[in-house]
XYZ file of C-alpha atoms in Angstrom:
314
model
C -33.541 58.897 199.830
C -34.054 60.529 196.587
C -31.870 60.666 193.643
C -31.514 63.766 191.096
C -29.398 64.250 188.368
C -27.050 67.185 187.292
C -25.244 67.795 184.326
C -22.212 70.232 183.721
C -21.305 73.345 182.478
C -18.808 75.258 180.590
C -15.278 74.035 181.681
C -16.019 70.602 181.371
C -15.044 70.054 177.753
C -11.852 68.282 176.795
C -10.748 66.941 173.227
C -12.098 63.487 172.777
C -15.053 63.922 175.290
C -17.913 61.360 173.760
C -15.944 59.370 171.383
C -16.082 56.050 173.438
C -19.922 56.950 174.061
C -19.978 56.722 169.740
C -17.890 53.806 169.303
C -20.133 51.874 171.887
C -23.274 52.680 171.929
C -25.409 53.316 168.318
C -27.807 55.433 170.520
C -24.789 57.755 171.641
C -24.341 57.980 167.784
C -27.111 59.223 167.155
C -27.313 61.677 169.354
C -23.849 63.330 168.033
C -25.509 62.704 164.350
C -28.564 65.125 165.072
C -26.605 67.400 166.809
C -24.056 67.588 163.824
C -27.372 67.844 161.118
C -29.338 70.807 163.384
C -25.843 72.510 163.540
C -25.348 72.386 160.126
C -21.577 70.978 160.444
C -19.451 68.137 161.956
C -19.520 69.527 165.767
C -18.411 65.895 166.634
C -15.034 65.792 164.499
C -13.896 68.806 166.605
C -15.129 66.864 170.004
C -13.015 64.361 168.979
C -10.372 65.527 167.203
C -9.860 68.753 168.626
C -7.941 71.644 168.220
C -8.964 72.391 171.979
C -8.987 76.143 170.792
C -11.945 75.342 169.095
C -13.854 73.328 171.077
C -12.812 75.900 173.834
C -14.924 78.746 171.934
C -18.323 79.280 173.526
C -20.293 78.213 170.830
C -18.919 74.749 170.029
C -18.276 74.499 173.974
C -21.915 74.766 174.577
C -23.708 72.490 172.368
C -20.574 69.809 172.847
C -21.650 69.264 176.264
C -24.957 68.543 176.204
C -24.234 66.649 173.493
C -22.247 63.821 175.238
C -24.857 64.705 178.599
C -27.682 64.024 176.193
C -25.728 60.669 174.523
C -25.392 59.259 178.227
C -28.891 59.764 178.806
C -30.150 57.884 175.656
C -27.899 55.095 176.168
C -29.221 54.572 180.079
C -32.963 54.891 178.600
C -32.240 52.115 176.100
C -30.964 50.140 178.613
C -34.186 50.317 180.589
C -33.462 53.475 183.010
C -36.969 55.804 183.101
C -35.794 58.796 184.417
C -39.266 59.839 186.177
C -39.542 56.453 187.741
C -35.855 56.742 189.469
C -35.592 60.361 189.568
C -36.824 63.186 191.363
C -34.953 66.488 189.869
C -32.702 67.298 187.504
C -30.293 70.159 187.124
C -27.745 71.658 185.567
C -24.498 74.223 185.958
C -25.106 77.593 183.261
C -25.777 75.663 180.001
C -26.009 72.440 181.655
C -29.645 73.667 182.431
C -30.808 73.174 178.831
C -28.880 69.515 179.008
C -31.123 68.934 181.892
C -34.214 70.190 180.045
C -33.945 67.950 177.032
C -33.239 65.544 178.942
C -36.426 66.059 180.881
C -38.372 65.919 177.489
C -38.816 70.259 177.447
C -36.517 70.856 174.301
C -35.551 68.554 171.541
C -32.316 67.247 171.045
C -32.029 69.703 167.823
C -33.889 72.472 169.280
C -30.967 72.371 172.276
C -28.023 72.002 169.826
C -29.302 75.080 167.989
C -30.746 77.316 171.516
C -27.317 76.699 172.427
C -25.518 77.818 169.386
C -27.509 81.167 169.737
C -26.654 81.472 173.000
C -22.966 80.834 172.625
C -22.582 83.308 169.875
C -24.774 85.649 171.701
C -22.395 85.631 174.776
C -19.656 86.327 173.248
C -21.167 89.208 170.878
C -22.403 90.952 174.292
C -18.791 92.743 174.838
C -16.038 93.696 172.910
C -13.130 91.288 173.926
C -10.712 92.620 176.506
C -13.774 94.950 178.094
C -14.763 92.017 180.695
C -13.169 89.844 182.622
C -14.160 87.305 185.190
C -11.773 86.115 188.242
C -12.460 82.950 190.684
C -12.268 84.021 194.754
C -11.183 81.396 196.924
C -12.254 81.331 200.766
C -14.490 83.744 201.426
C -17.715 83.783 202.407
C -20.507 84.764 199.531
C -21.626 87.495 201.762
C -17.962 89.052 201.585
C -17.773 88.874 197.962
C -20.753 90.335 197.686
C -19.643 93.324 199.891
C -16.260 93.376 197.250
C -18.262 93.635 194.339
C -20.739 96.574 195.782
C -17.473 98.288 196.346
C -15.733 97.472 193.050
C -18.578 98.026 190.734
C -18.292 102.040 191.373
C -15.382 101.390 188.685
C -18.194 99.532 186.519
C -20.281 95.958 186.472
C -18.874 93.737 189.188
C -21.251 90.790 190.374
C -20.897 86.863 191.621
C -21.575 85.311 188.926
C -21.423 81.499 189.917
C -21.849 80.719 193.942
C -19.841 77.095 192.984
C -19.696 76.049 196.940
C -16.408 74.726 198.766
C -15.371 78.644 199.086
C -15.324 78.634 195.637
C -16.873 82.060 194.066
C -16.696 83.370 190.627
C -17.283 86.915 189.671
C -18.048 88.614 186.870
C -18.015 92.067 184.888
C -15.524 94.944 183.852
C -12.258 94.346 183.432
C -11.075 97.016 185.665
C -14.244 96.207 188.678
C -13.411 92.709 188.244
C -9.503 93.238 188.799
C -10.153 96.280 191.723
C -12.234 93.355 193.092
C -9.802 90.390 192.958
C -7.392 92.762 194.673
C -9.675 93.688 197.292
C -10.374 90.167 198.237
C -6.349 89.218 198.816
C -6.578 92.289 200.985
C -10.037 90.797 203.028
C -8.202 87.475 203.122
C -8.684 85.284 200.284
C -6.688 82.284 199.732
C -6.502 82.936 196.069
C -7.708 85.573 193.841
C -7.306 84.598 190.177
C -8.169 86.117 187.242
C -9.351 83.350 184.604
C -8.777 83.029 181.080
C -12.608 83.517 179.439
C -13.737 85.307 176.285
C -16.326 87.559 178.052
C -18.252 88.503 181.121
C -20.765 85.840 181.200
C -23.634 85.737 183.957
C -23.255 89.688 184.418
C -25.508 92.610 183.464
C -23.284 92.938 180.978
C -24.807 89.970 179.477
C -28.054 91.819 178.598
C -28.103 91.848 175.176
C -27.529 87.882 175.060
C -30.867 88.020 177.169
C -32.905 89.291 174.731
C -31.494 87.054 172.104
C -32.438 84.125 174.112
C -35.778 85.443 174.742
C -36.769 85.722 171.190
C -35.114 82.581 170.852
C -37.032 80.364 173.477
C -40.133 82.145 172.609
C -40.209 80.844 169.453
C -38.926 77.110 170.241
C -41.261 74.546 171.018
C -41.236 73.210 175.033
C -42.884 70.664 177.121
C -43.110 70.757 181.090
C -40.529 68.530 182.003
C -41.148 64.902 183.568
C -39.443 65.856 186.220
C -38.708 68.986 188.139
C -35.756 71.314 187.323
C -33.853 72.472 190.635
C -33.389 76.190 188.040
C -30.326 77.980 189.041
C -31.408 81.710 189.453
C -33.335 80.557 191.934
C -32.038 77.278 194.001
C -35.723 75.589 194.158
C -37.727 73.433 191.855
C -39.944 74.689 188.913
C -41.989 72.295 186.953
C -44.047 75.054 183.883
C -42.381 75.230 180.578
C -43.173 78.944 180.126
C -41.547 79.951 183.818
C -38.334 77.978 183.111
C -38.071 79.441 179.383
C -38.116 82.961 181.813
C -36.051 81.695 184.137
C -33.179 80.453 181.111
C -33.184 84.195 180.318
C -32.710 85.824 183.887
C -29.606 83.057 184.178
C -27.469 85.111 181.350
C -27.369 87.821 183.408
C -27.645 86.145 186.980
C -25.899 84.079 189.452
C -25.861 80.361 189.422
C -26.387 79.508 192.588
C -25.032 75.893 192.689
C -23.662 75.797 196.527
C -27.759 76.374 197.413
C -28.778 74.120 194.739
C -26.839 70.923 196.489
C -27.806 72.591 199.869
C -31.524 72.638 198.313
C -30.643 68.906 197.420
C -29.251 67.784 201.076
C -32.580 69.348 202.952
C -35.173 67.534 200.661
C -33.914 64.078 201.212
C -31.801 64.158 197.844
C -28.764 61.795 198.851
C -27.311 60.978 195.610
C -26.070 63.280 192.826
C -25.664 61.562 189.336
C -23.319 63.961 187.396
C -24.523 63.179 183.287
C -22.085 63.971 181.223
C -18.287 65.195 180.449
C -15.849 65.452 183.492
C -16.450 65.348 186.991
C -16.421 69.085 188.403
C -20.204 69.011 190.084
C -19.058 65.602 191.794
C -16.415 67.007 193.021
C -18.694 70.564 194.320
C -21.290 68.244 195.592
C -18.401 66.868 198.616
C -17.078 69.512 199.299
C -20.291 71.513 199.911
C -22.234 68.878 201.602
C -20.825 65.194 202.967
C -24.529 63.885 203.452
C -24.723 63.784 199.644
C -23.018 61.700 197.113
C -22.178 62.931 193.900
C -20.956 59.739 191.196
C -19.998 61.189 187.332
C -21.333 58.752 184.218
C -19.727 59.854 181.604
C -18.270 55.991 179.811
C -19.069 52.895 178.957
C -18.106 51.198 182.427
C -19.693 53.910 184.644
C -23.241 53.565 182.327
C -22.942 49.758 183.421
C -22.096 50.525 187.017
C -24.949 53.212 187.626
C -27.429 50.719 185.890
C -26.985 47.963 188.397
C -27.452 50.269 190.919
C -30.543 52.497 189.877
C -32.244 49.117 187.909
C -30.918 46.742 190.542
């Protein structure tokens, strides 16, 4: 009856996210203060204040969320919550890996901010906009999507780029593979096939050059193992050494996130609760639908901090 805890990715930013966290809780302020100082400027004012076009862009996107993940997470630790003595894993959706990792203690708060800055900017460097695209598949098999892509990508780079669970499957590449394959899957069946409104290509091997730059750039930050094991999501199993997981960050800008094995992972090593740290509530909602035997609850305010407390501190 284990418990891990996951934290969210890209898509779970809205204006506002964090602000009741800072008006609450002098530990949440903090967090959104060092974040703001290793950035160099007020990250926070466009959390809260918005325009959502700019929080939208990659690079404020990125940081933003671990930044309220990170704020939860300080505020339960004040409040008595040890996260090795209550939990067993932690992971995380795309960038929601390095909120997981500082979380863990591998990567300081400023250290993430800033690894995610690079990566953000990097991302969106790797190809010219308009020259990749990205289109969700709903209901079909990953095994059938795969076959679409192989068949697709003779018109350029056309992968799955995020395995999300609940016949939910994300793809990833050239514009023209990525459309060739959103058609092909109406024709195989699909419920939906829609093409979705993102700045470039990410998790695709068009991604490469963003690979390198986070290479160089977790090579030279400094990491701890983490206190607890990260479920990584290139490869849907637990890793524990600093210097595989800094490898295993890199492979993920070009790979899959494999989140429907992740919770699988979860359900058939006794994980039965899913903690979802952070802004929104999309892995909560991915954890029922991919598995009933585990429960996924989202902390992200001031009443759900107070509610998850009572139950993990009794």
């Amino acid at each position: 009856m284990a418990i891990a805890f996951t934290f969210p990715g890209q898509g779970s930013q809205s204006v506002g996210m964090g602000k009741e966290l800072a008006d609450n809780f002098a530990e949440a302020r903090a967090v959104f203060e060092e974040v703001d100082d290793s950035l160099g400027h007020k990250l926070s004012d466009i959390m809260w204040n918005g325009p959502e076009e700019t929080l939208t862009l990659t690079a404020n996107a990125q940081p933003a969320l671990m930044a309220v993940s990170v704020a939860v997470m300080r505020v339960l630790e004040a409040r008595g919550l040890k996260l090795a003595d209550k939990v067993s894993y932690v992971a995380g959706h795309s960038l929601g890996e390095y909120s997981a990792l500082c979380a863990a203690g591998t990567f300081s708060v400023s250290d993430t901010a800033r690894l995610l800055r690079i990566r953000g900017n990097a991302m969106q460097a790797a190809v010219p906009v308009g020259e990749g695209a990205m289109a969700a598949i709903i209901g079909l098999e990953h095994c059938d999507v795969d076959a679409i892509c192989s068949q697709a990508a003779t018109g350029g780079v056309c992968q799955i780029a995020n395995d999300n669970g609940g016949g939910q499957i994300v793809i990833s590449g050239s514009k023209a593979a990525v459309e060739q394959a959103a058609a092909l899957a109406t024709e195989k069946g699909a419920k939906r096939a829609i093409m979705l409104p993102v700045s470039a290509p990410f998790h695709s091997a068009l991604m490469v050059s963003a690979a390198d730059a986070m290479r160089d750039a977790l090579a030279s930050v400094q990491k701890q193992s983490p206190c607890v094991p990260l479920v990584a999501n290139v490869l849907a199993a637990p890793v524990s050494d600093a210097d595989e997981i800094a490898k295993l960050l890199v492979e993920q800008v070009t790979g899959q996130v494999r989140w429907r094995e992740t919770v699988e992972w979860f359900a058939a090593n006794n994980v039965t609760t899913l903690y979802e740290i952070g802004s929104g509530k999309v892995l909560t909602g991915l954890a029922r639908r991919i598995d009933k035997t585990v429960s996924g609850i989202s902390i992200n305010t001031p009443a759900d901090i107070d509610a998850a407390l009572q139950t993990l501190l009794g």
